[in-house]
Every structure is written in structure tokens, then in C-alpha cells.
Amino acid sequence: MTRMQQHKCIGLADCSELPSEVVCYDEPMAKHTSFKIGGPADLFLEPRTYEELLACLQMVHKNDLPYFLLGGGTNILVSDRGIRGVVISTRCLDKISFTGDVLTVQAGATVESVCEAAEKHSLGGIEFIYGMPGTIGGAAWMNARCYGSSISDVLRQAAVITSSFQCETIDNDPELFGYKQSPFQKMKSCIWEVSLQLQEADRSSLRKAMEENLADRMEKGHFTAPSAGSLFKNNRDFGAPTGQIIDELGLRGRVAGGAAIAPFHGNIFINQENATADDVLSLIRLAVETAWKNRHIRLEPEVRLIGDWAVEELAFLNP
Ligand SMILES: Cc1cc2nc3c(=O)[nH]c(=O)nc-3n(C[C@H](O)[C@H](O)[C@H](O)COP(=O)(O)OP(=O)(O)OC[C@H]3O[C@@H](n4cnc5c(N)ncnc54)[C@H](O)[C@@H]3O)c2cc1C
């Protein structure tokens, strides 16, 4: 592969400014998603430093390429046809530092490593999220929520790289966050670093809370098969959790190809056996259409559908 690569889908991408270890072509996304599903990304970039991340973003901009920022891949369903354009993975940007009770974390650090580091320093406030897979950048972008708390409850600041390649610090403004909503979703920015405001806490109590959260997730079957966690958002207006609604509609355990609506939870869709993205999509469609027909409610996916989907394939989501 030459550094100036003529690719069937992305055209001429000049990666000559990037170290060769950072660049991969036709990378199977199934290797980078918790669903273990997804076709190839035309160009897959894995920067290891701030400078490399900036160079990736500048290359994408210079070549006018579409791109997707990938955290842990735990809240996405990637098309079987893959992703046309560029994926920039934050996986190697994972440094964690402390200043007093403020923890500053690069976006690609895993939620697990952040919670472990906080616990080691006897700092509490983030233990509620222990056991949730993914990165802290993805959690901030999604405003991840577990056991009644959201990441915005402890977020102090985020440093983002804007579309003009400036690093800007954004202070937490609670009014900009909502249920699974963050201001980052409206920006075309890359979260580079996140600062969390924690408080001194007893280390053994933190460890106990973390272990209890993890045990609860294990008991609920979160890790029994590849998935992306809850498929649909909950909505108070529905009067019941989405999992319960899907259950009441008689869809729990329903199978399509290698995918299934988990027999143990109506809102967790699983890759049971070599499922394709199309298998999962057909179950999403079944749930959406059945909920509309029987209850007149519109289920909204929390999991993001990424990559090369045809507009008609997704039309059922916005009828
Ligand atoms: C078993 C299981 C249990 C789960 N439980 C929960 C739960 O309890 N609560 C909950 O809220 N979620 C849960 N999830 C879903 C998921 O783990 C979270 O949404 C998580 O925060 C996603 O992080 P990620 O790094 O994997 O993001 P990804 O899936 O990689 O990306 C999600 C979105 O964030 C964007 N993004 C990621 N990093 C950046 C960045 N640095 N800059 C800009 N944008 C970025 C991506 O572009 C994408 O749009 C669960 C998933 C699984 C598999």
C-alpha cells in the first residue's frame, strides 16, 4: 500500500503525514464493536498522541473525507457493508492524571480504567458507571446514565478539538445535558479530554459499590452475548421501561438469523451466532413497527446506526 492511496471508495487519501502504524485500510469493524458486527472501514486511523489526532483530523479535512469518531464501539451498529470514509479510533488515547480531586482523562480511556484509577486515589463520584463498557469520551458524548446518575453529574469540563483545529475548553452547563443528550452531539468536534469533579471517599466503600454494580450487570445478563446494551431509549411518556413494553408485545426471545431479542431482557438485542447487521436491523424494525401498531408509540434507538446503510433501509425509523 502506498502512502498516497487510491482507494475504491475514498479516492485519493494522502496519509503521508501520518506514521504508518496509525493507518489501516479496509479494517473490519466487527473487530471494534461490542456487537462484533460490521463490515470494513475504508480507512481506519488509530492516533496515539494529541499531535497524531490533530494530524488525522487535518488529513480528513484536507482530503474532504467523511469520518466517524470511534470510542469503544459499544453503542453502535455498523452496516454489513462497512463505513465509506474514515474511522478515527481514540483507543490509544488513554492517559489519566489527577490534580487534587479532579481527574483528567484522555477520551479513549476506558470507563473501567477511569473508575479503577479514581478508586485507587480514594476519589468517589464515578463508581456508579463501573461495569459499563466503552470509553470516557463515548460516555461524555452519549451522556451515559446508570443507576439514576449521568456522566454530566460529575463532568467538570471537556476539551474538544473544533472543526478549525483549535483545542477549546467547554465548562459543564447542566442545562445543555439531558437524558442521553449532550452538547457534543450538536458539535462537529472531537472530545480530546474530559475532567471529572470527584470527592474524597473511603476506598473500601468505593470498591464495594463498584463490585455490586458489576455483579448486578452480570446477573442481568449484560455480558452473556455480544450486544450494545439497551437498544432503544426509555421514554417516560410510554409509562413503562422499553424492555417491559417489548416484553409485553411478545417479542422477547424473537430471532432473526444469528441475532435475537435477548430471552432475558426485551431491550437488549444480542449477536447470538454470527449475526449480521441486517439480522439486527430486522429485529429493530419488528420492534418499532409492532410498538407503533399495537401501542401507538415510536421507539427511538439509543444505539447509533453507523456506516453504509441505504436510506430506504432506515426509512421505517422516520415514517
Ligand atoms: C453490556 C453493555 C451495557 C451497557 N450499559 C449501559 C448503561 O448502563 N448506560 C448507558 O448509558 N449505556 C450503556 N451501554 C452503552 C454504551 O456502553 C455507552 O453508551 C458508552 O458510553 C458508549 O461509549 P463508547 O466509547 O463505546 O462509544 P462508541 O459506541 O464508540 O460511540 C458512541 C458515540 O460517541 C461518539 N464518540 C465517541 N468518542 C468520541 C470522541 N472522543 N469525540 C466525539 N465523539 C465521540 C461516537 O462518534 C458515537 O457517535 C452499554 C453497552 C453494553 C455493550
CSV table of C-alpha atoms and ligand atoms in Angstrom, one decimal:
chain,number,residue,atom,x,y,z
A,1,MET,CA,0.0,0.0,0.0
A,2,THR,CA,1.4,3.4,-0.9
A,3,ARG,CA,1.0,6.3,1.5
A,4,MET,CA,-0.9,8.2,-1.2
A,5,GLN,CA,-3.6,5.6,-1.5
A,6,GLN,CA,-6.1,5.5,-4.4
A,7,HIS,CA,-9.0,3.7,-2.7
A,8,LYS,CA,-12.1,2.4,-4.5
A,9,CYS,CA,-14.3,4.3,-2.1
A,10,ILE,CA,-12.4,7.2,-0.5
A,11,GLY,CA,-10.5,8.3,-3.7
A,12,LEU,CA,-7.1,9.7,-3.1
A,13,ALA,CA,-6.3,10.0,0.6
A,14,ASP,CA,-2.9,11.4,1.4
A,15,CYS,CA,-1.7,9.8,4.6
A,16,SER,CA,1.9,10.6,4.0
A,17,GLU,CA,2.0,12.9,7.1
A,18,LEU,CA,0.8,10.1,9.4
A,19,PRO,CA,3.1,7.4,10.8
A,20,SER,CA,2.4,4.1,9.0
A,21,GLU,CA,1.4,2.4,12.4
A,22,VAL,CA,-1.5,4.7,12.7
A,23,VAL,CA,-3.0,3.9,9.3
A,24,CYS,CA,-5.0,0.8,8.2
A,25,TYR,CA,-7.1,0.1,5.1
A,26,ASP,CA,-10.3,-2.0,4.9
A,27,GLU,CA,-10.4,-2.6,8.6
A,28,PRO,CA,-13.2,-5.0,9.7
A,29,MET,CA,-15.4,-3.0,12.1
A,30,ALA,CA,-16.6,-6.3,13.7
A,31,LYS,CA,-13.2,-6.2,15.5
A,32,HIS,CA,-14.0,-2.8,17.1
A,33,THR,CA,-17.7,-3.1,18.2
A,34,SER,CA,-19.2,-4.8,21.2
A,35,PHE,CA,-21.8,-6.4,18.9
A,36,LYS,CA,-18.9,-8.0,16.9
A,37,ILE,CA,-20.7,-6.9,13.8
A,38,GLY,CA,-19.8,-4.6,11.0
A,39,GLY,CA,-18.1,-4.5,7.5
A,40,PRO,CA,-14.8,-2.8,6.7
A,41,ALA,CA,-14.0,0.9,7.2
A,42,ASP,CA,-12.2,2.2,4.1
A,43,LEU,CA,-9.6,3.9,6.2
A,44,PHE,CA,-9.0,3.3,9.9
A,45,LEU,CA,-6.8,5.6,11.9
A,46,GLU,CA,-5.5,5.0,15.4
A,47,PRO,CA,-3.7,8.1,16.7
A,48,ARG,CA,-1.5,7.7,19.8
A,49,THR,CA,-0.9,11.3,20.8
A,50,TYR,CA,-2.6,14.7,20.6
A,51,GLU,CA,-0.4,15.6,17.7
A,52,GLU,CA,-1.3,12.5,15.7
A,53,LEU,CA,-5.0,13.0,16.5
A,54,LEU,CA,-4.8,16.6,15.1
A,55,ALA,CA,-2.9,15.3,12.1
A,56,CYS,CA,-5.7,12.7,11.4
A,57,LEU,CA,-8.4,15.4,11.7
A,58,GLN,CA,-6.4,17.7,9.4
A,59,MET,CA,-5.8,15.0,6.8
A,60,VAL,CA,-9.5,14.2,6.8
A,61,HIS,CA,-10.3,17.9,6.3
A,62,LYS,CA,-7.7,18.4,3.6
A,63,ASN,CA,-9.0,15.5,1.6
A,64,ASP,CA,-12.6,16.4,2.3
A,65,LEU,CA,-13.4,12.9,3.6
A,66,PRO,CA,-16.4,11.8,5.7
A,67,TYR,CA,-15.3,10.5,9.1
A,68,PHE,CA,-16.6,8.8,12.2
A,69,LEU,CA,-15.0,9.1,15.7
A,70,LEU,CA,-14.9,5.7,17.4
A,71,GLY,CA,-14.7,5.2,21.1
A,72,GLY,CA,-15.2,1.7,22.4
A,73,GLY,CA,-17.8,0.8,19.7
A,74,THR,CA,-20.2,-0.2,22.5
A,75,ASN,CA,-23.2,1.9,21.4
A,76,ILE,CA,-23.2,1.4,17.6
A,77,LEU,CA,-24.4,-1.0,15.0
A,78,VAL,CA,-22.2,-0.8,11.9
A,79,SER,CA,-23.7,-1.8,8.5
A,80,ASP,CA,-22.5,-5.1,6.9
A,81,ARG,CA,-21.2,-3.0,4.0
A,82,GLY,CA,-19.0,-1.2,6.4
A,83,ILE,CA,-18.1,2.5,6.6
A,84,ARG,CA,-17.3,4.6,3.5
A,85,GLY,CA,-14.7,7.1,4.5
A,86,VAL,CA,-12.5,7.3,7.6
A,87,VAL,CA,-12.8,6.0,11.2
A,88,ILE,CA,-10.6,7.7,13.8
A,89,SER,CA,-10.3,5.5,16.8
A,90,THR,CA,-9.5,7.0,20.2
A,91,ARG,CA,-8.5,3.7,21.7
A,92,CYS,CA,-4.8,4.6,22.2
A,93,LEU,CA,-5.5,8.0,23.7
A,94,ASP,CA,-6.0,6.8,27.3
A,95,LYS,CA,-3.8,8.7,29.7
A,96,ILE,CA,-5.3,9.6,33.2
A,97,SER,CA,-4.0,12.3,35.6
A,98,PHE,CA,-5.1,13.8,38.9
A,99,THR,CA,-5.0,17.4,40.3
A,100,GLY,CA,-6.4,17.2,43.8
A,101,ASP,CA,-9.9,15.7,43.4
A,102,VAL,CA,-10.1,16.5,39.7
A,103,LEU,CA,-9.4,13.6,37.4
A,104,THR,CA,-8.4,14.5,33.8
A,105,VAL,CA,-8.7,11.7,31.3
A,106,GLN,CA,-8.0,11.4,27.6
A,107,ALA,CA,-11.1,10.5,25.6
A,108,GLY,CA,-10.1,6.9,24.8
A,109,ALA,CA,-9.5,5.7,28.4
A,110,THR,CA,-12.0,3.0,29.2
A,111,VAL,CA,-14.7,3.7,31.8
A,112,GLU,CA,-13.3,0.7,33.7
A,113,SER,CA,-9.8,2.2,33.9
A,114,VAL,CA,-11.1,5.6,35.0
A,115,CYS,CA,-13.2,4.1,37.8
A,116,GLU,CA,-10.3,1.9,38.9
A,117,ALA,CA,-7.9,4.9,39.0
A,118,ALA,CA,-10.4,7.0,41.0
A,119,GLU,CA,-10.8,4.2,43.5
A,120,LYS,CA,-7.0,3.8,43.8
A,121,HIS,CA,-6.9,7.5,44.7
A,122,SER,CA,-9.8,7.2,47.1
A,123,LEU,CA,-12.0,9.5,45.0
A,124,GLY,CA,-15.7,8.9,44.6
A,125,GLY,CA,-18.5,10.1,42.4
A,126,ILE,CA,-17.8,8.0,39.2
A,127,GLU,CA,-18.3,4.5,40.7
A,128,PHE,CA,-21.9,4.4,39.5
A,129,ILE,CA,-20.7,3.8,36.0
A,130,TYR,CA,-18.3,0.9,36.8
A,131,GLY,CA,-19.1,-2.2,34.6
A,132,MET,CA,-20.4,-0.1,31.7
A,133,PRO,CA,-18.2,-0.8,28.7
A,134,GLY,CA,-16.8,1.9,26.4
A,135,THR,CA,-14.6,4.9,26.7
A,136,ILE,CA,-15.0,8.1,28.8
A,137,GLY,CA,-15.2,10.1,25.5
A,138,GLY,CA,-18.1,8.0,24.3
A,139,ALA,CA,-19.7,8.2,27.7
A,140,ALA,CA,-19.5,12.0,27.7
A,141,TRP,CA,-20.8,12.2,24.1
A,142,MET,CA,-23.8,9.9,25.0
A,143,ASN,CA,-24.2,11.4,28.5
A,144,ALA,CA,-24.2,7.8,29.6
A,145,ARG,CA,-26.6,7.0,32.5
A,146,CYS,CA,-26.7,4.2,35.0
A,147,TYR,CA,-28.4,3.7,38.3
A,148,GLY,CA,-30.0,7.1,38.3
A,149,SER,CA,-26.8,9.1,37.7
A,150,SER,CA,-25.4,10.5,34.4
A,151,ILE,CA,-21.9,11.4,33.4
A,152,SER,CA,-22.9,15.0,33.3
A,153,ASP,CA,-23.3,14.9,37.2
A,154,VAL,CA,-19.6,14.6,37.6
A,155,LEU,CA,-18.3,16.3,34.4
A,156,ARG,CA,-16.4,19.5,35.1
A,157,GLN,CA,-15.0,20.3,31.7
A,158,ALA,CA,-14.3,18.8,28.3
A,159,ALA,CA,-11.5,19.8,25.9
A,160,VAL,CA,-12.6,19.4,22.3
A,161,ILE,CA,-10.9,19.9,19.0
A,162,THR,CA,-13.1,22.1,16.9
A,163,SER,CA,-13.5,22.0,13.1
A,164,SER,CA,-10.9,24.8,12.9
A,165,PHE,CA,-8.4,22.5,14.8
A,166,GLN,CA,-8.4,24.6,17.9
A,167,CYS,CA,-8.5,22.9,21.3
A,168,GLU,CA,-11.4,24.6,23.3
A,169,THR,CA,-12.4,24.0,26.8
A,170,ILE,CA,-16.1,23.7,27.5
A,171,ASP,CA,-17.4,24.1,31.0
A,172,ASN,CA,-20.2,21.9,32.1
A,173,ASP,CA,-23.6,23.6,31.8
A,174,PRO,CA,-26.2,21.3,33.2
A,175,GLU,CA,-28.9,22.9,31.0
A,176,LEU,CA,-27.2,21.6,27.9
A,177,PHE,CA,-27.3,18.0,29.1
A,178,GLY,CA,-30.4,15.8,29.2
A,179,TYR,CA,-31.4,12.1,29.2
A,180,LYS,CA,-28.8,10.6,26.8
A,181,GLN,CA,-28.2,14.1,25.4
A,182,SER,CA,-25.0,16.2,25.4
A,183,PRO,CA,-23.9,19.4,23.8
A,184,PHE,CA,-21.2,17.4,21.9
A,185,GLN,CA,-23.9,15.7,19.8
A,186,LYS,CA,-24.6,19.1,18.1
A,187,MET,CA,-21.0,20.0,17.5
A,188,LYS,CA,-18.7,18.6,14.8
A,189,SER,CA,-16.0,18.4,17.4
A,190,CYS,CA,-13.7,15.6,18.7
A,191,ILE,CA,-13.6,15.2,22.5
A,192,TRP,CA,-10.0,15.1,23.4
A,193,GLU,CA,-10.0,15.2,27.2
A,194,VAL,CA,-12.6,15.1,30.0
A,195,SER,CA,-12.2,16.4,33.5
A,196,LEU,CA,-14.3,14.9,36.3
A,197,GLN,CA,-15.0,16.5,39.6
A,198,LEU,CA,-14.7,13.8,42.3
A,199,GLN,CA,-14.7,13.9,46.1
A,200,GLU,CA,-12.6,12.1,48.7
A,201,ALA,CA,-14.2,8.8,49.7
A,202,ASP,CA,-13.4,5.7,51.6
A,203,ARG,CA,-11.6,3.3,49.3
A,204,SER,CA,-13.2,0.1,50.5
A,205,SER,CA,-16.7,1.6,50.2
A,206,LEU,CA,-15.9,2.6,46.6
A,207,ARG,CA,-14.6,-0.9,45.8
A,208,LYS,CA,-17.8,-2.4,47.4
A,209,ALA,CA,-20.1,-0.2,45.3
A,210,MET,CA,-18.2,-0.9,42.1
A,211,GLU,CA,-18.3,-4.7,42.7
A,212,GLU,CA,-22.0,-4.5,43.5
A,213,ASN,CA,-22.7,-2.6,40.2
A,214,LEU,CA,-20.7,-5.1,38.2
A,215,ALA,CA,-22.4,-8.1,39.9
A,216,ASP,CA,-25.8,-6.5,39.1
A,217,ARG,CA,-24.9,-6.2,35.4
A,218,MET,CA,-23.7,-9.8,35.3
A,219,GLU,CA,-26.8,-11.0,37.0
A,220,LYS,CA,-28.9,-9.1,34.4
A,221,GLY,CA,-27.0,-10.9,31.6
A,222,HIS,CA,-25.2,-7.9,30.2
A,223,PHE,CA,-22.2,-9.9,29.3
A,224,THR,CA,-23.7,-13.2,28.2
A,225,ALA,CA,-23.6,-12.4,24.5
A,226,PRO,CA,-22.3,-9.6,22.3
A,227,SER,CA,-24.6,-6.6,22.3
A,228,ALA,CA,-24.7,-2.8,22.5
A,229,GLY,CA,-26.6,-2.6,25.8
A,230,SER,CA,-30.1,-1.1,25.6
A,231,LEU,CA,-31.2,-0.9,22.0
A,232,PHE,CA,-33.9,1.7,22.5
A,233,LYS,CA,-34.1,4.8,24.7
A,234,ASN,CA,-36.5,4.8,27.6
A,235,ASN,CA,-39.3,7.4,27.5
A,236,ARG,CA,-41.3,8.5,30.5
A,237,ASP,CA,-44.3,9.2,28.2
A,238,PHE,CA,-44.5,5.5,27.4
A,239,GLY,CA,-45.4,4.7,31.0
A,240,ALA,CA,-43.1,1.7,31.3
A,241,PRO,CA,-39.5,0.9,30.5
A,242,THR,CA,-38.9,0.0,26.9
A,243,GLY,CA,-37.7,-3.5,27.8
A,244,GLN,CA,-41.1,-4.2,29.5
A,245,ILE,CA,-43.0,-2.9,26.5
A,246,ILE,CA,-41.1,-5.1,24.1
A,247,ASP,CA,-41.7,-8.0,26.5
A,248,GLU,CA,-45.5,-7.2,26.7
A,249,LEU,CA,-45.6,-7.1,22.9
A,250,GLY,CA,-44.4,-10.8,23.0
A,251,LEU,CA,-41.1,-10.0,21.2
A,252,ARG,CA,-38.7,-11.1,23.9
A,253,GLY,CA,-36.6,-14.1,22.6
A,254,ARG,CA,-37.5,-13.4,18.9
A,255,VAL,CA,-34.8,-14.5,16.5
A,256,ALA,CA,-33.7,-13.2,13.1
A,257,GLY,CA,-30.8,-15.1,11.5
A,258,GLY,CA,-28.0,-15.0,14.1
A,259,ALA,CA,-29.5,-12.2,16.1
A,260,ALA,CA,-32.1,-12.3,18.9
A,261,ILE,CA,-34.0,-10.0,21.2
A,262,ALA,CA,-32.4,-11.4,24.4
A,263,PRO,CA,-34.6,-14.0,26.1
A,264,PHE,CA,-33.6,-12.4,29.4
A,265,HIS,CA,-34.3,-8.7,28.5
A,266,GLY,CA,-36.6,-7.1,26.0
A,267,ASN,CA,-34.4,-4.1,25.3
A,268,ILE,CA,-31.1,-6.0,24.8
A,269,PHE,CA,-30.6,-7.3,21.3
A,270,ILE,CA,-27.8,-9.8,21.0
A,271,ASN,CA,-25.5,-11.4,18.5
A,272,GLN,CA,-26.3,-15.0,19.2
A,273,GLU,CA,-24.4,-16.7,16.4
A,274,ASN,CA,-22.6,-14.9,13.6
A,275,ALA,CA,-25.4,-12.3,13.3
A,276,THR,CA,-25.2,-9.7,10.6
A,277,ALA,CA,-26.2,-6.1,10.9
A,278,ASP,CA,-29.1,-6.8,8.7
A,279,ASP,CA,-30.3,-9.5,11.2
A,280,VAL,CA,-30.2,-7.0,14.0
A,281,LEU,CA,-31.9,-4.3,11.9
A,282,SER,CA,-34.8,-6.6,11.0
A,283,LEU,CA,-35.4,-7.1,14.8
A,284,ILE,CA,-35.2,-3.3,15.3
A,285,ARG,CA,-37.8,-2.9,12.6
A,286,LEU,CA,-40.0,-5.6,14.1
A,287,ALA,CA,-40.0,-3.9,17.5
A,288,VAL,CA,-40.5,-0.4,16.1
A,289,GLU,CA,-43.4,-1.4,13.8
A,290,THR,CA,-45.1,-3.7,16.4
A,291,ALA,CA,-44.9,-1.0,19.1
A,292,TRP,CA,-46.4,1.6,16.7
A,293,LYS,CA,-49.2,-0.8,15.5
A,294,ASN,CA,-50.2,-2.1,19.0
A,295,ARG,CA,-49.4,0.8,21.4
A,296,HIS,CA,-49.1,3.8,19.1
A,297,ILE,CA,-45.6,4.6,20.5
A,298,ARG,CA,-42.5,5.4,18.5
A,299,LEU,CA,-39.4,3.6,19.8
A,300,GLU,CA,-36.3,5.6,19.3
A,301,PRO,CA,-33.0,3.7,19.0
A,302,GLU,CA,-30.3,4.7,21.5
A,303,VAL,CA,-27.8,2.6,19.6
A,304,ARG,CA,-26.4,4.6,16.6
A,305,LEU,CA,-26.7,3.1,13.2
A,306,ILE,CA,-23.4,3.8,11.5
A,307,GLY,CA,-21.9,3.3,8.1
A,308,ASP,CA,-23.2,2.4,4.7
A,309,TRP,CA,-27.0,2.0,5.2
A,310,ALA,CA,-29.4,2.7,2.3
A,311,VAL,CA,-31.9,5.5,3.1
A,312,GLU,CA,-34.8,3.1,2.3
A,313,GLU,CA,-33.4,0.5,4.9
A,314,LEU,CA,-33.8,3.0,7.7
A,315,ALA,CA,-36.9,4.8,6.4
A,316,PHE,CA,-39.1,2.9,9.0
A,317,LEU,CA,-37.4,4.9,11.8
A,318,ASN,CA,-38.8,8.2,10.4
A,319,PRO,CA,-42.1,7.3,8.6
B,1,LIG,C1,-23.2,-4.6,28.0
B,1,LIG,C2,-23.5,-3.2,27.8
B,1,LIG,C3,-24.0,-2.4,28.8
B,1,LIG,C4,-24.3,-1.0,28.7
B,1,LIG,N1,-24.8,-0.3,29.7
B,1,LIG,C5,-25.1,1.0,29.6
B,1,LIG,C6,-25.6,1.8,30.6
B,1,LIG,O1,-25.9,1.3,31.7
B,1,LIG,N2,-25.9,3.1,30.4
B,1,LIG,C7,-25.6,3.7,29.2
B,1,LIG,O2,-25.8,4.9,29.1
B,1,LIG,N3,-25.0,3.0,28.2
B,1,LIG,C8,-24.8,1.7,28.3
B,1,LIG,N4,-24.2,1.0,27.3
B,1,LIG,C9,-24.0,1.6,26.0
B,1,LIG,C10,-22.5,2.2,25.9
B,1,LIG,O3,-21.6,1.4,26.7
B,1,LIG,C11,-22.4,3.6,26.3
B,1,LIG,O4,-23.3,4.5,25.5
B,1,LIG,C12,-21.0,4.2,26.1
B,1,LIG,O5,-20.9,5.4,26.8
B,1,LIG,C13,-20.5,4.3,24.7
B,1,LIG,O6,-19.1,4.6,24.7
B,1,LIG,P1,-18.2,4.2,23.5
B,1,LIG,O7,-16.8,4.7,23.9
B,1,LIG,O8,-18.3,2.7,23.3
B,1,LIG,O9,-18.8,5.0,22.3
B,1,LIG,P2,-19.0,4.5,20.8
B,1,LIG,O10,-20.0,3.4,20.8
B,1,LIG,O11,-17.7,4.2,20.2
B,1,LIG,O12,-19.6,5.8,20.2
B,1,LIG,C14,-20.8,6.3,20.6
B,1,LIG,C15,-21.0,7.8,20.0
B,1,LIG,O13,-20.0,8.6,20.7
B,1,LIG,C16,-19.2,9.3,19.7
B,1,LIG,N5,-17.8,9.5,20.3
B,1,LIG,C17,-17.1,8.5,20.9
B,1,LIG,N6,-15.9,9.0,21.3
B,1,LIG,C18,-15.9,10.3,20.9
B,1,LIG,C19,-15.0,11.4,21.0
B,1,LIG,N7,-13.8,11.3,21.6
B,1,LIG,N8,-15.3,12.6,20.5
B,1,LIG,C20,-16.5,12.8,19.9
B,1,LIG,N9,-17.5,11.8,19.7
B,1,LIG,C21,-17.1,10.6,20.2
B,1,LIG,C22,-19.2,8.4,18.5
B,1,LIG,O14,-18.9,9.1,17.3
B,1,LIG,C23,-20.6,7.9,18.6
B,1,LIG,O15,-21.5,8.8,18.0
B,1,LIG,C24,-24.0,-0.4,27.4
B,1,LIG,C25,-23.4,-1.2,26.4
B,1,LIG,C26,-23.1,-2.5,26.6
B,1,LIG,C27,-22.5,-3.3,25.5
